[in-house]
Amino acid sequence: MAMTRAELDRDALVAWLSEDDPARLATLWEQAEAVRQAHVGPSIRRRGLIEIGNVCERACLYCGLRASRAGVRRYRMTADEILEAAHASAALGYDTAVLQSGEDPAFDLDAMCGIVARIKAETPLAVTLSLGERSEGELTLLREAGADRYLLKLEASNPALFARIHPPAPGRAPTTRVPILHTLRRLGYMVGSGGMVGIPGQTWGDLADDLLAFAELGLDMVGIGPFIPHPETPLGRHAERLMAPMGEQVPASVDVAQRAVALTRLLLPAAHLPATTAIETLGGADARARGLARGANVVMHNMTPWAYRADYDIYPNPARLAAPGPSPAQSSARGASGPPESPSPGA
Ligand code: 5AD
């Protein structure tokens, strides 16, 4: 019998997250796999991920797209480019287009509603949006335009840790994400969240609390990946200085991230849990495959045009730049502004 939510209290979660014994972990993987089979079935859900723009006004300490970072070539895909990537996703048999971007200060609500409506009219895809912290008015109109789901990661449920890594937008008050997740639910979205494992300063108790917060929110989707230091960010440069005391700091490892995914499966049996790109980036394709046998049931395939892919540089990411996709020859469309697939710094 699989462990239940009642049995998985904070102490139990801390113990499992930090468990190293392969024999005991084998029972966790078995339980996660059994619960996944019973509640979401054997099939893998395939989503097409379209990174529609990398312009962002936030200054998150972990993210390579933070506003102040110079040297990122900023882009916004056109409506036609997004539609083309959505059609390509449908042609490959994916069931969902995930449209993701930074928090673009020039966010064009009308244009985005039009894009969502066109994808819904022209393809059988579900539409998931991941556009950061948008207002209730914006989220209402996007939902009315046909958006089915929304992803907004807690990243860290500990308010002090979140505030430290996620400063407010210029001239605005600090924000928290739980109220937005409640708004999304009220508006009829399927709601996704998630977080990073091993953020400098994150303790085992913090990570256990993240999983309990996901369960409490009753999320439909949860994406969990290891923190990957980006050398062009404060958290990448000063990780050591920010670490929690020895023994309390969660390591940013594939192993711990996979334990967190498996435990999330037990806490939220019917949720959709991706084997995330961050896991694949650190652990390779094997790690992604292992994740799918340990509770995860979703794969996000990168459908961003090659011309833009290297510019969506949230973290140094060999997996996404090496992923099979449209012929690299297509990227020559980007023109003379530089090598289109120049590797991200530190990649
Ligand atoms: N390491 C790992 N994941 C990151 N993300 C952003 N920056 C990093 C990083 N340095 C993740 C966040 C975000 C998603 C798009 O990518 O979880 O929500």
PDB file of N, CA and C in Angstrom, residues 163-208:
ATOM      1  N   ALA A 163      11.089  35.859  -1.228  1.00  0.00           N
ATOM      2  CA  ALA A 163      11.307  37.309  -1.338  1.00  0.00           C
ATOM      3  C   ALA A 163      12.768  37.607  -1.679  1.00  0.00           C
ATOM      4  N   ARG A 164      13.681  36.799  -1.141  1.00  0.00           N
ATOM      5  CA  ARG A 164      15.093  37.041  -1.380  1.00  0.00           C
ATOM      6  C   ARG A 164      15.467  36.788  -2.846  1.00  0.00           C
ATOM      7  N   ILE A 165      14.869  35.770  -3.453  1.00  0.00           N
ATOM      8  CA  ILE A 165      15.276  35.411  -4.821  1.00  0.00           C
ATOM      9  C   ILE A 165      14.415  36.067  -5.886  1.00  0.00           C
ATOM     10  N   HIS A 166      13.395  36.799  -5.479  1.00  0.00           N
ATOM     11  CA  HIS A 166      12.372  37.275  -6.410  1.00  0.00           C
ATOM     12  C   HIS A 166      11.969  38.699  -6.059  1.00  0.00           C
ATOM     13  N   PRO A 167      12.864  39.657  -6.294  1.00  0.00           N
ATOM     14  CA  PRO A 167      12.556  41.041  -5.918  1.00  0.00           C
ATOM     15  C   PRO A 167      11.363  41.569  -6.721  1.00  0.00           C
ATOM     16  N   PRO A 168      10.671  42.590  -6.167  1.00  0.00           N
ATOM     17  CA  PRO A 168       9.518  43.138  -6.874  1.00  0.00           C
ATOM     18  C   PRO A 168       9.910  43.803  -8.188  1.00  0.00           C
ATOM     19  N   ALA A 169       8.921  43.962  -9.063  1.00  0.00           N
ATOM     20  CA  ALA A 169       9.139  44.709 -10.296  1.00  0.00           C
ATOM     21  C   ALA A 169       9.445  46.158  -9.920  1.00  0.00           C
ATOM     22  N   PRO A 170      10.159  46.874 -10.799  1.00  0.00           N
ATOM     23  CA  PRO A 170      10.567  48.241 -10.476  1.00  0.00           C
ATOM     24  C   PRO A 170       9.376  49.116 -10.087  1.00  0.00           C
ATOM     25  N   GLY A 171       9.509  49.799  -8.945  1.00  0.00           N
ATOM     26  CA  GLY A 171       8.466  50.717  -8.510  1.00  0.00           C
ATOM     27  C   GLY A 171       7.216  50.044  -7.978  1.00  0.00           C
ATOM     28  N   ARG A 172       7.272  48.730  -7.772  1.00  0.00           N
ATOM     29  CA  ARG A 172       6.067  48.062  -7.269  1.00  0.00           C
ATOM     30  C   ARG A 172       6.321  47.311  -5.968  1.00  0.00           C
ATOM     31  N   ALA A 173       5.225  46.971  -5.308  1.00  0.00           N
ATOM     32  CA  ALA A 173       5.324  46.271  -4.028  1.00  0.00           C
ATOM     33  C   ALA A 173       5.711  44.809  -4.283  1.00  0.00           C
ATOM     34  N   PRO A 174       6.301  44.168  -3.266  1.00  0.00           N
ATOM     35  CA  PRO A 174       6.598  42.739  -3.406  1.00  0.00           C
ATOM     36  C   PRO A 174       5.319  41.948  -3.693  1.00  0.00           C
ATOM     37  N   THR A 175       5.467  40.860  -4.409  1.00  0.00           N
ATOM     38  CA  THR A 175       4.301  40.044  -4.753  1.00  0.00           C
ATOM     39  C   THR A 175       4.477  38.641  -4.202  1.00  0.00           C
ATOM     40  N   THR A 176       3.347  37.998  -3.933  1.00  0.00           N
ATOM     41  CA  THR A 176       3.369  36.575  -3.614  1.00  0.00           C
ATOM     42  C   THR A 176       2.441  35.870  -4.598  1.00  0.00           C
ATOM     43  N   ARG A 177       2.660  34.603  -4.771  1.00  0.00           N
ATOM     44  CA  ARG A 177       2.007  33.911  -5.866  1.00  0.00           C
ATOM     45  C   ARG A 177       0.795  33.083  -5.456  1.00  0.00           C
ATOM     46  N   VAL A 178       0.690  32.730  -4.179  1.00  0.00           N
ATOM     47  CA  VAL A 178      -0.443  31.892  -3.771  1.00  0.00           C
ATOM     48  C   VAL A 178      -1.781  32.549  -4.118  1.00  0.00           C
ATOM     49  N   PRO A 179      -1.966  33.857  -3.849  1.00  0.00           N
ATOM     50  CA  PRO A 179      -3.263  34.463  -4.212  1.00  0.00           C
ATOM     51  C   PRO A 179      -3.551  34.377  -5.707  1.00  0.00           C
ATOM     52  N   ILE A 180      -2.516  34.485  -6.534  1.00  0.00           N
ATOM     53  CA  ILE A 180      -2.738  34.380  -7.984  1.00  0.00           C
ATOM     54  C   ILE A 180      -3.171  32.960  -8.347  1.00  0.00           C
ATOM     55  N   LEU A 181      -2.589  31.966  -7.665  1.00  0.00           N
ATOM     56  CA  LEU A 181      -2.984  30.576  -7.941  1.00  0.00           C
ATOM     57  C   LEU A 181      -4.454  30.365  -7.573  1.00  0.00           C
ATOM     58  N   HIS A 182      -4.897  30.994  -6.480  1.00  0.00           N
ATOM     59  CA  HIS A 182      -6.324  30.888  -6.113  1.00  0.00           C
ATOM     60  C   HIS A 182      -7.201  31.580  -7.157  1.00  0.00           C
ATOM     61  N   THR A 183      -6.753  32.741  -7.635  1.00  0.00           N
ATOM     62  CA  THR A 183      -7.516  33.446  -8.678  1.00  0.00           C
ATOM     63  C   THR A 183      -7.648  32.583  -9.927  1.00  0.00           C
ATOM     64  N   LEU A 184      -6.540  31.955 -10.324  1.00  0.00           N
ATOM     65  CA  LEU A 184      -6.568  31.101 -11.520  1.00  0.00           C
ATOM     66  C   LEU A 184      -7.598  29.987 -11.358  1.00  0.00           C
ATOM     67  N   ARG A 185      -7.594  29.377 -10.195  1.00  0.00           N
ATOM     68  CA  ARG A 185      -8.556  28.295  -9.928  1.00  0.00           C
ATOM     69  C   ARG A 185      -9.984  28.838 -10.065  1.00  0.00           C
ATOM     70  N   ARG A 186     -10.238  29.990  -9.449  1.00  0.00           N
ATOM     71  CA  ARG A 186     -11.580  30.579  -9.475  1.00  0.00           C
ATOM     72  C   ARG A 186     -12.021  30.894 -10.900  1.00  0.00           C
ATOM     73  N   LEU A 187     -11.053  31.266 -11.749  1.00  0.00           N
ATOM     74  CA  LEU A 187     -11.388  31.601 -13.132  1.00  0.00           C
ATOM     75  C   LEU A 187     -11.584  30.354 -13.994  1.00  0.00           C
ATOM     76  N   GLY A 188     -11.377  29.181 -13.416  1.00  0.00           N
ATOM     77  CA  GLY A 188     -11.655  27.951 -14.155  1.00  0.00           C
ATOM     78  C   GLY A 188     -10.467  27.382 -14.906  1.00  0.00           C
ATOM     79  N   TYR A 189      -9.279  27.919 -14.641  1.00  0.00           N
ATOM     80  CA  TYR A 189      -8.075  27.308 -15.222  1.00  0.00           C
ATOM     81  C   TYR A 189      -7.759  25.998 -14.510  1.00  0.00           C
ATOM     82  N   MET A 190      -7.129  25.055 -15.224  1.00  0.00           N
ATOM     83  CA  MET A 190      -6.347  24.028 -14.554  1.00  0.00           C
ATOM     84  C   MET A 190      -5.058  24.710 -14.123  1.00  0.00           C
ATOM     85  N   VAL A 191      -4.645  24.457 -12.878  1.00  0.00           N
ATOM     86  CA  VAL A 191      -3.593  25.271 -12.280  1.00  0.00           C
ATOM     87  C   VAL A 191      -2.332  24.441 -12.039  1.00  0.00           C
ATOM     88  N   GLY A 192      -1.226  24.971 -12.512  1.00  0.00           N
ATOM     89  CA  GLY A 192       0.060  24.324 -12.296  1.00  0.00           C
ATOM     90  C   GLY A 192       1.003  25.220 -11.522  1.00  0.00           C
ATOM     91  N   SER A 193       1.860  24.584 -10.726  1.00  0.00           N
ATOM     92  CA  SER A 193       2.898  25.337 -10.028  1.00  0.00           C
ATOM     93  C   SER A 193       4.120  24.423  -9.914  1.00  0.00           C
ATOM     94  N   GLY A 194       4.946  24.693  -8.933  1.00  0.00           N
ATOM     95  CA  GLY A 194       6.139  23.872  -8.781  1.00  0.00           C
ATOM     96  C   GLY A 194       7.252  24.680  -8.169  1.00  0.00           C
ATOM     97  N   GLY A 195       8.445  24.144  -8.225  1.00  0.00           N
ATOM     98  CA  GLY A 195       9.541  24.850  -7.597  1.00  0.00           C
ATOM     99  C   GLY A 195      10.877  24.233  -7.929  1.00  0.00           C
ATOM    100  N   MET A 196      11.879  24.875  -7.376  1.00  0.00           N
ATOM    101  CA  MET A 196      13.250  24.424  -7.602  1.00  0.00           C
ATOM    102  C   MET A 196      13.776  23.738  -6.345  1.00  0.00           C
ATOM    103  N   VAL A 197      14.603  22.734  -6.576  1.00  0.00           N
ATOM    104  CA  VAL A 197      15.211  21.945  -5.507  1.00  0.00           C
ATOM    105  C   VAL A 197      16.668  22.360  -5.381  1.00  0.00           C
ATOM    106  N   GLY A 198      17.046  22.820  -4.189  1.00  0.00           N
ATOM    107  CA  GLY A 198      18.454  23.150  -3.974  1.00  0.00           C
ATOM    108  C   GLY A 198      18.786  24.602  -4.199  1.00  0.00           C
ATOM    109  N   ILE A 199      17.785  25.480  -4.114  1.00  0.00           N
ATOM    110  CA  ILE A 199      18.071  26.913  -4.147  1.00  0.00           C
ATOM    111  C   ILE A 199      19.010  27.224  -2.973  1.00  0.00           C
ATOM    112  N   PRO A 200      20.076  28.000  -3.200  1.00  0.00           N
ATOM    113  CA  PRO A 200      20.941  28.353  -2.067  1.00  0.00           C
ATOM    114  C   PRO A 200      20.116  28.985  -0.942  1.00  0.00           C
ATOM    115  N   GLY A 201      20.213  28.428   0.237  1.00  0.00           N
ATOM    116  CA  GLY A 201      19.413  28.893   1.365  1.00  0.00           C
ATOM    117  C   GLY A 201      18.204  28.015   1.647  1.00  0.00           C
ATOM    118  N   GLN A 202      17.901  27.081   0.770  1.00  0.00           N
ATOM    119  CA  GLN A 202      16.729  26.213   0.968  1.00  0.00           C
ATOM    120  C   GLN A 202      17.097  25.051   1.898  1.00  0.00           C
ATOM    121  N   THR A 203      16.315  24.895   2.970  1.00  0.00           N
ATOM    122  CA  THR A 203      16.554  23.792   3.903  1.00  0.00           C
ATOM    123  C   THR A 203      15.627  22.619   3.564  1.00  0.00           C
ATOM    124  N   TRP A 204      15.949  21.470   4.180  1.00  0.00           N
ATOM    125  CA  TRP A 204      15.101  20.285   3.973  1.00  0.00           C
ATOM    126  C   TRP A 204      13.662  20.570   4.401  1.00  0.00           C
ATOM    127  N   GLY A 205      13.520  21.307   5.490  1.00  0.00           N
ATOM    128  CA  GLY A 205      12.171  21.649   5.945  1.00  0.00           C
ATOM    129  C   GLY A 205      11.459  22.543   4.938  1.00  0.00           C
ATOM    130  N   ASP A 206      12.204  23.481   4.340  1.00  0.00           N
ATOM    131  CA  ASP A 206      11.609  24.341   3.296  1.00  0.00           C
ATOM    132  C   ASP A 206      11.081  23.492   2.149  1.00  0.00           C
ATOM    133  N   LEU A 207      11.879  22.522   1.723  1.00  0.00           N
ATOM    134  CA  LEU A 207      11.464  21.704   0.580  1.00  0.00           C
ATOM    135  C   LEU A 207      10.248  20.849   0.940  1.00  0.00           C
ATOM    136  N   ALA A 208      10.242  20.303   2.155  1.00  0.00           N
ATOM    137  CA  ALA A 208       9.060  19.550   2.606  1.00  0.00           C
ATOM    138  C   ALA A 208       7.836  20.462   2.593  1.00  0.00           C
TER     139      ALA A 208
END
